[in-house]
CSV table of C-alpha atoms in Angstrom, one decimal:
chain,number,residue,atom,x,y,z
A,1,MET,CA,-16.1,72.8,-35.9
A,2,GLU,CA,-19.2,72.3,-33.8
A,3,LEU,CA,-19.8,69.7,-31.1
A,4,CYS,CA,-23.4,69.1,-30.1
A,5,ALA,CA,-25.8,66.7,-28.4
A,6,GLY,CA,-27.1,63.9,-30.4
A,7,ASN,CA,-30.7,63.4,-29.1
A,8,ARG,CA,-33.7,65.4,-28.3
A,9,GLY,CA,-33.7,66.5,-24.8
A,10,GLY,CA,-30.1,65.4,-24.4
A,11,GLY,CA,-27.2,67.3,-23.0
A,12,ALA,CA,-25.2,70.0,-24.8
A,13,GLY,CA,-21.7,69.5,-26.2
A,14,VAL,CA,-18.7,71.7,-26.3
A,15,PRO,CA,-15.3,71.1,-27.7
A,16,GLY,CA,-13.3,68.7,-25.5
A,17,PHE,CA,-16.4,67.3,-23.9
A,18,TRP,CA,-18.7,64.4,-24.5
A,19,PRO,CA,-22.5,64.3,-23.8
A,20,VAL,CA,-23.5,61.7,-21.3
A,21,GLY,CA,-26.9,62.5,-20.0
A,22,PRO,CA,-29.4,65.4,-19.9
A,23,HIS,CA,-27.7,68.7,-19.3
A,24,SER,CA,-24.4,67.0,-18.4
A,25,LEU,CA,-20.9,67.4,-19.8
A,26,VAL,CA,-18.1,64.9,-19.3
A,27,SER,CA,-14.5,65.9,-20.2
A,28,LEU,CA,-12.2,63.6,-22.1
A,29,PRO,CA,-9.5,64.0,-19.4
A,30,ALA,CA,-11.9,62.3,-16.9
A,31,VAL,CA,-12.1,59.3,-19.2
A,32,GLN,CA,-8.3,59.3,-19.5
A,33,THR,CA,-7.9,59.5,-15.8
A,34,LEU,CA,-10.1,56.5,-15.2
A,35,ALA,CA,-8.3,54.6,-18.0
A,36,SER,CA,-4.9,55.4,-16.3
A,37,ARG,CA,-6.3,54.1,-13.1
A,38,GLY,CA,-7.3,50.9,-14.9
A,39,TRP,CA,-3.8,50.6,-16.2
A,40,GLY,CA,-2.5,50.9,-12.6
A,41,LYS,CA,-4.8,48.3,-11.3
A,42,ALA,CA,-3.9,46.0,-14.3
A,43,GLY,CA,-0.3,46.4,-13.4
A,44,SER,CA,-1.0,45.4,-9.8
A,45,SER,CA,-3.0,42.4,-11.1
A,46,SER,CA,-0.2,41.4,-13.5
A,47,ALA,CA,2.4,41.5,-10.7
A,48,GLY,CA,0.1,39.3,-8.7
A,49,ILE,CA,-0.2,36.9,-11.6
A,50,GLY,CA,3.6,36.6,-11.9
A,51,ILE,CA,3.8,35.9,-8.1
A,52,GLY,CA,1.1,33.3,-8.6
A,53,PHE,CA,3.0,31.5,-11.3
A,54,TYR,CA,6.1,31.4,-9.2
A,55,GLY,CA,4.2,30.2,-6.1
A,56,ASN,CA,2.5,27.5,-8.1
A,57,SER,CA,5.8,26.3,-9.5
A,58,GLU,CA,7.4,26.3,-6.0
A,59,THR,CA,4.5,24.3,-4.5
A,60,SER,CA,4.7,21.8,-7.3
A,61,ASP,CA,8.5,21.4,-6.8
A,62,GLY,CA,8.0,20.8,-3.1
A,63,VAL,CA,5.3,18.2,-3.6
A,64,SER,CA,7.4,16.5,-6.3
A,65,GLN,CA,10.3,16.3,-3.8
A,66,LEU,CA,7.9,14.7,-1.3
A,67,SER,CA,6.7,12.2,-3.8
A,68,SER,CA,10.2,11.3,-4.9
A,69,ALA,CA,11.3,10.8,-1.3
A,70,LEU,CA,8.3,8.5,-0.6
A,71,GLN,CA,9.1,6.5,-3.8
A,72,HIS,CA,12.8,6.1,-2.8
A,73,ALA,CA,11.8,5.0,0.7
A,74,ASN,CA,9.4,2.4,-0.9
A,75,HIS,CA,12.2,1.2,-3.0
A,76,THR,CA,14.4,0.7,0.0
A,77,LEU,CA,11.7,-1.2,2.0
A,78,THR,CA,10.9,-3.3,-1.1
A,79,ALA,CA,14.6,-4.1,-1.5
A,80,ILE,CA,14.9,-5.2,2.1
A,81,ASP,CA,11.9,-7.6,1.7
A,82,HIS,CA,13.3,-8.9,-1.6
A,83,LEU,CA,16.7,-9.6,-0.2
A,84,VAL,CA,15.4,-11.3,2.9
A,85,LEU,CA,13.0,-13.5,0.8
A,86,GLU,CA,15.7,-14.4,-1.7
A,87,THR,CA,18.3,-15.3,1.0
A,88,VAL,CA,15.9,-17.3,3.1
A,89,GLU,CA,14.8,-19.3,0.0
A,90,ARG,CA,18.4,-19.9,-1.0
A,91,LEU,CA,19.3,-21.2,2.4
A,92,GLY,CA,16.2,-23.4,2.6
A,93,GLU,CA,17.1,-24.9,-0.8
A,94,ALA,CA,20.7,-25.5,0.4
A,95,VAL,CA,19.4,-27.3,3.5
A,96,ARG,CA,17.0,-29.5,1.5
A,97,THR,CA,19.4,-30.5,-1.3
A,98,GLU,CA,23.1,-30.0,-0.8
A,99,LEU,CA,23.3,-30.6,3.0
A,100,THR,CA,20.9,-33.6,2.7
A,101,THR,CA,23.1,-35.1,-0.1
A,102,LEU,CA,26.2,-34.4,1.9
A,103,GLU,CA,24.8,-36.3,4.9
A,104,GLU,CA,24.0,-39.3,2.7
A,105,VAL,CA,27.5,-39.3,1.2
A,106,LEU,CA,29.3,-39.0,4.6
A,107,THR,CA,27.2,-41.6,6.4
A,108,GLN,CA,30.2,-43.8,7.2
A,109,ARG,CA,31.9,-41.0,9.1
A,110,THR,CA,29.9,-40.1,12.2
A,111,GLU,CA,31.9,-36.9,13.1
A,112,LEU,CA,31.6,-35.6,9.5
A,113,VAL,CA,27.8,-36.2,9.6
A,114,ALA,CA,27.7,-34.3,12.9
A,115,ALA,CA,29.5,-31.4,11.3
A,116,THR,CA,27.1,-31.4,8.4
A,117,ARG,CA,24.1,-31.4,10.7
A,118,GLY,CA,25.7,-28.5,12.7
A,119,ALA,CA,25.9,-26.6,9.4
A,120,ARG,CA,22.3,-27.4,8.8
A,121,ARG,CA,21.2,-26.0,12.2
A,122,GLN,CA,23.3,-22.9,11.6
A,123,ALA,CA,21.7,-22.3,8.2
A,124,GLU,CA,18.2,-22.8,9.6
A,125,ALA,CA,19.1,-20.3,12.4
A,126,VAL,CA,20.3,-17.7,9.9
A,127,ALA,CA,17.1,-18.1,7.9
A,128,GLN,CA,15.0,-17.7,11.0
A,129,GLN,CA,16.9,-14.5,12.1
A,130,LEU,CA,16.7,-13.0,8.6
A,131,GLN,CA,12.9,-13.4,8.4
A,132,GLY,CA,12.6,-11.0,11.4
A,133,LEU,CA,14.4,-8.3,9.4
A,134,ALA,CA,11.6,-7.8,6.9
A,135,PHE,CA,9.8,-5.5,9.2
A,136,TRP,CA,7.6,-3.9,6.5
A,137,ARG,CA,6.2,-7.1,5.1
A,138,GLY,CA,2.5,-7.3,5.6
A,139,VAL,CA,2.1,-3.6,6.5
A,140,PRO,CA,-1.1,-2.1,5.0
A,141,LEU,CA,0.5,1.3,4.5
A,142,SER,CA,2.6,1.6,1.3
A,143,PRO,CA,4.8,4.7,0.7
A,144,LEU,CA,4.3,4.1,-3.1
A,145,GLN,CA,0.6,4.3,-2.7
A,146,VAL,CA,0.8,7.5,-0.7
A,147,ALA,CA,3.2,9.0,-3.3
A,148,GLU,CA,0.8,8.2,-6.1
A,149,GLU,CA,-2.1,9.7,-4.3
A,150,VAL,CA,-0.1,12.9,-3.5
A,151,SER,CA,1.0,13.2,-7.1
A,152,PHE,CA,-2.5,12.7,-8.4
A,153,VAL,CA,-3.9,15.5,-6.1
A,154,GLU,CA,-1.0,17.8,-7.0
A,155,GLU,CA,-1.5,17.3,-10.7
A,156,TYR,CA,-5.0,18.6,-10.5
A,157,ARG,CA,-4.1,21.3,-8.0
A,158,TRP,CA,-1.4,22.6,-10.3
A,159,LEU,CA,-3.7,22.5,-13.4
A,160,ALA,CA,-6.5,24.4,-11.5
A,161,TYR,CA,-4.1,27.2,-10.4
A,162,VAL,CA,-2.7,27.5,-14.0
A,163,LEU,CA,-6.3,27.8,-15.3
A,164,LEU,CA,-7.1,30.4,-12.6
A,165,LEU,CA,-4.0,32.4,-13.4
A,166,LEU,CA,-4.6,32.3,-17.2
A,167,LEU,CA,-8.2,33.3,-16.6
A,168,GLU,CA,-7.2,36.3,-14.5
A,169,LEU,CA,-4.6,37.3,-17.1
A,170,LEU,CA,-7.2,37.2,-19.9
A,171,VAL,CA,-9.6,39.3,-17.9
A,172,CYS,CA,-6.8,41.8,-17.2
A,173,LEU,CA,-5.8,42.0,-20.9
A,174,PHE,CA,-9.4,42.3,-22.2
A,175,THR,CA,-10.2,44.9,-19.6
A,176,LEU,CA,-7.3,47.0,-20.8
A,177,LEU,CA,-8.4,46.4,-24.4
A,178,GLY,CA,-12.0,47.6,-23.5
A,179,LEU,CA,-10.6,50.7,-21.8
A,180,ALA,CA,-8.3,51.5,-24.7
A,181,LYS,CA,-11.0,51.1,-27.4
A,182,GLN,CA,-13.7,52.6,-25.1
A,183,SER,CA,-15.9,49.5,-25.8
A,184,LYS,CA,-18.8,49.6,-23.4
A,185,TRP,CA,-20.0,46.0,-24.1
A,186,LEU,CA,-16.4,44.6,-23.6
A,187,VAL,CA,-16.0,46.5,-20.3
A,188,ILE,CA,-19.4,45.2,-19.1
A,189,VAL,CA,-18.4,41.6,-20.0
A,190,MET,CA,-15.1,41.9,-18.2
A,191,THR,CA,-16.8,43.4,-15.2
A,192,VAL,CA,-18.9,40.3,-14.9
A,193,MET,CA,-15.8,38.1,-15.4
A,194,SER,CA,-13.9,40.1,-12.8
A,195,LEU,CA,-16.7,39.4,-10.3
A,196,LEU,CA,-16.4,35.6,-11.1
A,197,VAL,CA,-12.6,35.7,-10.7
A,198,LEU,CA,-12.9,37.8,-7.5
A,199,VAL,CA,-15.1,35.0,-6.0
A,200,LEU,CA,-12.6,32.4,-7.0
A,201,SER,CA,-9.7,34.5,-5.6
A,202,TRP,CA,-11.4,34.9,-2.3
A,203,GLY,CA,-12.1,31.2,-2.2
A,204,SER,CA,-8.5,30.3,-3.0
A,205,LEU,CA,-7.4,32.8,-0.5
A,206,GLY,CA,-9.3,31.2,2.3
A,207,LEU,CA,-8.2,27.7,1.3
A,208,GLU,CA,-4.5,28.8,1.1
A,209,ALA,CA,-4.7,30.5,4.4
A,210,ALA,CA,-6.1,27.5,6.2
A,211,THR,CA,-3.6,25.2,4.5
A,212,ALA,CA,-0.7,27.4,5.3
A,213,VAL,CA,-1.7,27.7,9.0
A,214,GLY,CA,-2.1,23.9,9.2
A,215,LEU,CA,1.1,23.1,7.4
A,216,SER,CA,3.1,25.7,9.5
A,217,ASP,CA,1.8,24.1,12.7
A,218,PHE,CA,2.7,20.6,11.4
A,219,CYS,CA,6.2,21.7,10.3
A,220,SER,CA,7.0,23.3,13.7
A,221,SER,CA,7.2,19.8,15.2
A,222,PRO,CA,6.6,17.0,12.7
A,223,ASP,CA,8.3,14.0,14.3
A,224,THR,CA,5.8,13.3,17.1
A,225,TYR,CA,2.8,13.6,14.8
A,226,ILE,CA,4.3,11.4,12.1
A,227,LEU,CA,5.5,8.8,14.7
A,228,ASN,CA,2.1,8.5,16.2
A,229,LEU,CA,0.3,8.4,12.8
A,230,THR,CA,2.7,5.8,11.3
A,231,GLN,CA,2.5,3.6,14.4
A,232,GLU,CA,-1.3,3.8,14.2
A,233,GLU,CA,-1.4,3.0,10.5
A,234,THR,CA,1.3,0.3,10.4
A,235,GLY,CA,1.3,-1.3,13.9
A,236,LEU,CA,5.1,-1.2,14.0
A,237,GLY,CA,6.9,-0.9,17.3
A,238,SER,CA,8.0,2.4,18.6
A,239,ASP,CA,11.6,1.2,18.8
A,240,ILE,CA,11.7,0.7,15.0
A,241,LEU,CA,10.0,4.0,14.2
A,242,ASN,CA,12.1,6.0,16.6
A,243,TYR,CA,15.3,4.5,15.1
A,244,TYR,CA,14.4,5.5,11.5
A,245,PHE,CA,12.7,8.8,12.2
A,246,LEU,CA,15.2,10.1,14.7
A,247,CYS,CA,18.4,8.3,13.7
A,248,ASN,CA,20.7,9.5,16.4
A,249,GLN,CA,23.1,7.9,18.8
A,250,ALA,CA,20.5,7.9,21.6
A,251,VAL,CA,18.4,5.4,19.7
A,252,SER,CA,19.9,1.9,19.2
A,253,ASN,CA,19.4,-0.3,16.2
A,254,PRO,CA,16.5,-2.7,17.0
A,255,PHE,CA,17.9,-5.2,14.5
A,256,GLN,CA,21.4,-5.3,15.9
A,257,GLN,CA,21.0,-8.5,17.8
A,258,ARG,CA,19.5,-10.4,14.8
A,259,LEU,CA,22.3,-9.1,12.6
A,260,THR,CA,25.0,-10.1,15.1
A,261,LEU,CA,23.6,-13.6,15.5
A,262,SER,CA,23.2,-14.1,11.7
A,263,GLN,CA,26.8,-12.9,11.2
A,264,ARG,CA,28.1,-15.4,13.7
A,265,ALA,CA,26.1,-18.2,12.3
A,266,LEU,CA,27.4,-17.5,8.8
A,267,ALA,CA,31.0,-17.5,10.1
A,268,ASN,CA,30.4,-20.9,11.8
A,269,ILE,CA,28.9,-22.3,8.6
A,270,HIS,CA,32.0,-21.2,6.6
A,271,SER,CA,34.4,-22.8,9.1
A,272,GLN,CA,32.4,-26.0,9.2
A,273,LEU,CA,32.4,-26.2,5.4
A,274,GLN,CA,36.1,-25.6,5.2
A,275,GLY,CA,36.7,-28.4,7.7
A,276,LEU,CA,34.5,-30.8,5.7
A,277,GLU,CA,36.4,-29.9,2.6
A,278,ARG,CA,39.7,-30.8,4.2
A,279,GLU,CA,38.5,-34.0,5.8
A,280,ALA,CA,35.8,-35.4,3.5
A,281,VAL,CA,36.9,-34.7,0.0
A,282,PRO,CA,40.1,-36.9,0.1
A,283,GLN,CA,38.0,-39.9,1.4
A,284,PHE,CA,34.7,-39.1,-0.4
A,285,PRO,CA,35.3,-37.5,-3.8
A,286,SER,CA,31.5,-37.4,-4.4
A,287,ALA,CA,31.2,-34.9,-1.6
A,288,GLN,CA,33.1,-32.2,-3.5
A,289,LYS,CA,30.2,-31.2,-5.7
A,290,PRO,CA,27.7,-30.5,-2.9
A,291,LEU,CA,30.4,-28.7,-0.9
A,292,LEU,CA,31.2,-26.4,-3.9
A,293,SER,CA,27.5,-25.6,-4.3
A,294,LEU,CA,27.2,-24.9,-0.6
A,295,GLU,CA,30.2,-22.5,-0.7
A,296,GLU,CA,28.6,-20.7,-3.7
A,297,THR,CA,25.3,-20.4,-1.8
A,298,MET,CA,27.1,-19.0,1.3
A,299,ASN,CA,29.0,-16.5,-0.8
A,300,VAL,CA,25.8,-15.2,-2.2
A,301,THR,CA,24.2,-15.2,1.2
A,302,GLU,CA,27.0,-13.1,2.7
A,303,GLY,CA,26.7,-10.6,-0.2
A,304,ASN,CA,22.9,-10.3,0.5
A,305,PHE,CA,23.6,-10.0,4.2
A,306,HIS,CA,26.0,-7.1,3.8
A,307,GLN,CA,23.4,-5.3,1.5
A,308,LEU,CA,20.8,-5.9,4.2
A,309,VAL,CA,23.1,-4.4,6.8
A,310,ALA,CA,23.5,-1.2,4.7
A,311,LEU,CA,19.7,-1.0,3.8
A,312,LEU,CA,18.6,-1.5,7.4
A,313,HIS,CA,20.8,1.3,8.7
A,314,CYS,CA,18.7,4.3,9.5
A,315,ARG,CA,20.8,6.6,7.4
A,316,GLY,CA,19.1,5.9,4.1
A,317,LEU,CA,15.4,6.0,5.2
A,318,HIS,CA,16.1,9.0,7.5
A,319,LYS,CA,17.6,10.8,4.5
A,320,ASP,CA,14.3,10.2,2.6
A,321,TYR,CA,12.4,11.4,5.6
A,322,GLY,CA,14.4,14.6,5.8
A,323,ALA,CA,14.0,15.2,2.0
A,324,ALA,CA,10.2,14.7,2.3
A,325,LEU,CA,10.0,17.2,5.1
A,326,ARG,CA,12.2,19.7,3.3
A,327,GLY,CA,10.0,19.5,0.2
A,328,LEU,CA,6.8,19.9,2.2
A,329,CYS,CA,7.9,22.4,4.8
A,330,GLU,CA,10.3,24.6,2.7
A,331,ASP,CA,9.4,24.6,-1.0
A,332,ALA,CA,5.8,23.7,-0.7
A,333,LEU,CA,5.1,26.1,2.2
A,334,GLU,CA,7.0,28.9,0.5
A,335,GLY,CA,5.0,28.4,-2.7
A,336,LEU,CA,1.8,28.3,-0.7
A,337,LEU,CA,2.7,31.7,0.9
A,338,PHE,CA,3.4,33.1,-2.6
A,339,LEU,CA,0.0,31.8,-3.8
A,340,LEU,CA,-1.6,33.4,-0.7
A,341,LEU,CA,0.0,36.7,-1.7
A,342,PHE,CA,-1.2,36.3,-5.3
A,343,SER,CA,-4.8,35.7,-4.1
A,344,LEU,CA,-4.6,38.7,-1.9
A,345,LEU,CA,-3.2,41.0,-4.6
A,346,SER,CA,-5.6,39.7,-7.3
A,347,ALA,CA,-8.6,40.0,-4.9
A,348,GLY,CA,-7.7,43.6,-4.1
A,349,ALA,CA,-7.1,44.6,-7.7
A,350,LEU,CA,-10.3,42.9,-8.9
A,351,ALA,CA,-12.3,44.6,-6.1
A,352,ALA,CA,-10.9,48.0,-7.1
A,353,ALA,CA,-11.6,47.3,-10.8
A,354,LEU,CA,-15.2,46.4,-10.0
A,355,CYS,CA,-15.6,49.7,-8.2
A,356,SER,CA,-14.1,51.8,-11.1
A,357,LEU,CA,-15.2,50.0,-14.3
A,358,PRO,CA,-18.9,51.0,-14.0
A,359,ARG,CA,-17.8,54.7,-13.7
A,360,ALA,CA,-15.5,54.2,-16.7
A,361,TRP,CA,-18.2,52.9,-19.1
A,362,ALA,CA,-20.6,55.6,-18.0
A,363,LEU,CA,-18.1,58.2,-19.3
A,364,PHE,CA,-17.6,56.5,-22.7
A,365,PRO,CA,-19.0,58.6,-25.7
A,366,PRO,CA,-22.0,57.3,-27.7
A,367,ARG,CA,-21.4,55.3,-30.9
A,368,ASN,CA,-22.5,58.1,-33.4
A,369,PRO,CA,-22.9,61.4,-31.5
A,370,SER,CA,-23.5,63.3,-34.7
A,371,ALA,CA,-26.2,61.1,-36.1
A,372,SER,CA,-29.1,63.5,-35.1
A,373,CYS,CA,-27.3,66.8,-35.6
A,374,SER,CA,-27.1,67.7,-39.2
A,375,GLY,CA,-24.2,69.8,-40.3
A,376,SER,CA,-22.0,68.9,-37.4
A,377,HIS,CA,-18.6,67.2,-37.9
A,378,LEU,CA,-18.1,65.0,-34.9
A,379,SER,CA,-17.2,62.1,-37.1
A,380,GLU,CA,-13.8,63.8,-37.5
A,381,PRO,CA,-11.0,62.9,-35.1
A,382,LEU,CA,-11.4,64.6,-31.7
A,383,PHE,CA,-8.0,66.1,-31.6
A,384,GLN,CA,-8.8,68.2,-34.7
A,385,ALA,CA,-11.7,69.7,-32.7
A,386,ARG,CA,-9.4,70.6,-29.8
A,387,LEU,CA,-7.0,72.4,-32.2
A,388,GLU,CA,-9.7,74.6,-33.7
A,389,PRO,CA,-11.1,77.7,-31.9
A,390,VAL,CA,-14.2,77.5,-29.8
A,391,PRO,CA,-17.3,78.1,-32.0
A,392,ARG,CA,-19.6,81.1,-31.4
A,393,LEU,CA,-22.5,80.8,-29.1
A,394,SER,CA,-25.0,81.3,-32.0
A,395,SER,CA,-23.5,78.3,-33.9
A,396,PHE,CA,-23.8,76.2,-30.7
A,397,LEU,CA,-27.5,77.3,-30.0
A,398,ARG,CA,-28.4,76.4,-33.6
A,399,CYS,CA,-27.7,72.8,-32.8
A,400,TRP,CA,-29.2,72.6,-29.3
A,401,ARG,CA,-33.0,72.1,-28.9
A,402,ARG,CA,-34.5,72.4,-25.5
A,403,PRO,CA,-37.1,69.8,-24.5
A,404,HIS,CA,-40.7,70.9,-24.6
């Protein structure tokens, strides 16, 4: 079998070699070597893509934990406002209706009227003290709004990274396909795509590095920064913020005095209502109905009060604060570092591919190398040519024409 050049003035061909340019021979092992290097770079890029998917998932989990903690904190603050509003309205309704009716019924007994008016003053005092417990009412900053904004940004960030990872995976696969099939046009297209993905990888690398540095600096001492920022945005006192953000024995409960006064007033109201029930009902049977209604109101008020005590304790909100920090400074930061490693690996692999792919397509054989050489048999598989003996020099010279 004879292997020869395919154009006038082209290079010569010998078994096991492909003609590339004038008077040049390229061996098949050279192409195989470049292809094997392409496989190695593709393996490195594939490892980076796997790391990228893991980092993207970890970052999403951390941000989701942050968003969930903010939503739970918003639920707690909303429950406090709702309980305070409901209790104050119930006490106000009791003062306007049942206690007023009871005073009218007991007009003939001055001491009973005085006890009723004492219960009225105590109920008004409880309502006034409870109104000061809704510390988040009227605050312009809403944890729910922050959680929605964080989730919105994270959704598009996650989608952008998934598209980038899939794009790099497709570029990697089609590059390997082009090398395997020795398709010059496919390798050229993938070279251009590799350049585009390389630019995106370097851009994401810079963004991830800046974010990781800033987040690491924030996570080293987050309490002071968050305290100052929250105080600036909400206008709340430092005693309230220190109580919930620090939540230790060194910081006292800023609502303890209001809670103590409210509890004492509720106990006094109960004792006065019990005294009125003993003294007034035998003489004034019509006083029994407003007294029963007042007792029911006070039972509901005490239940709401105990819920308020539990919600106002720093344990719940501080737990949400800790969960938000763990999601941001552990999972999200870890995922961000893996994304940084992915961008670094992919940028290195793509840069190496851009350097080697042009050399690879230059070594690819022409489409029909035997088109201009009659009598040659290059259309047969190349491995058959390697199994046959080397042709004589006369047969080789018959097919090679020197340029004039």
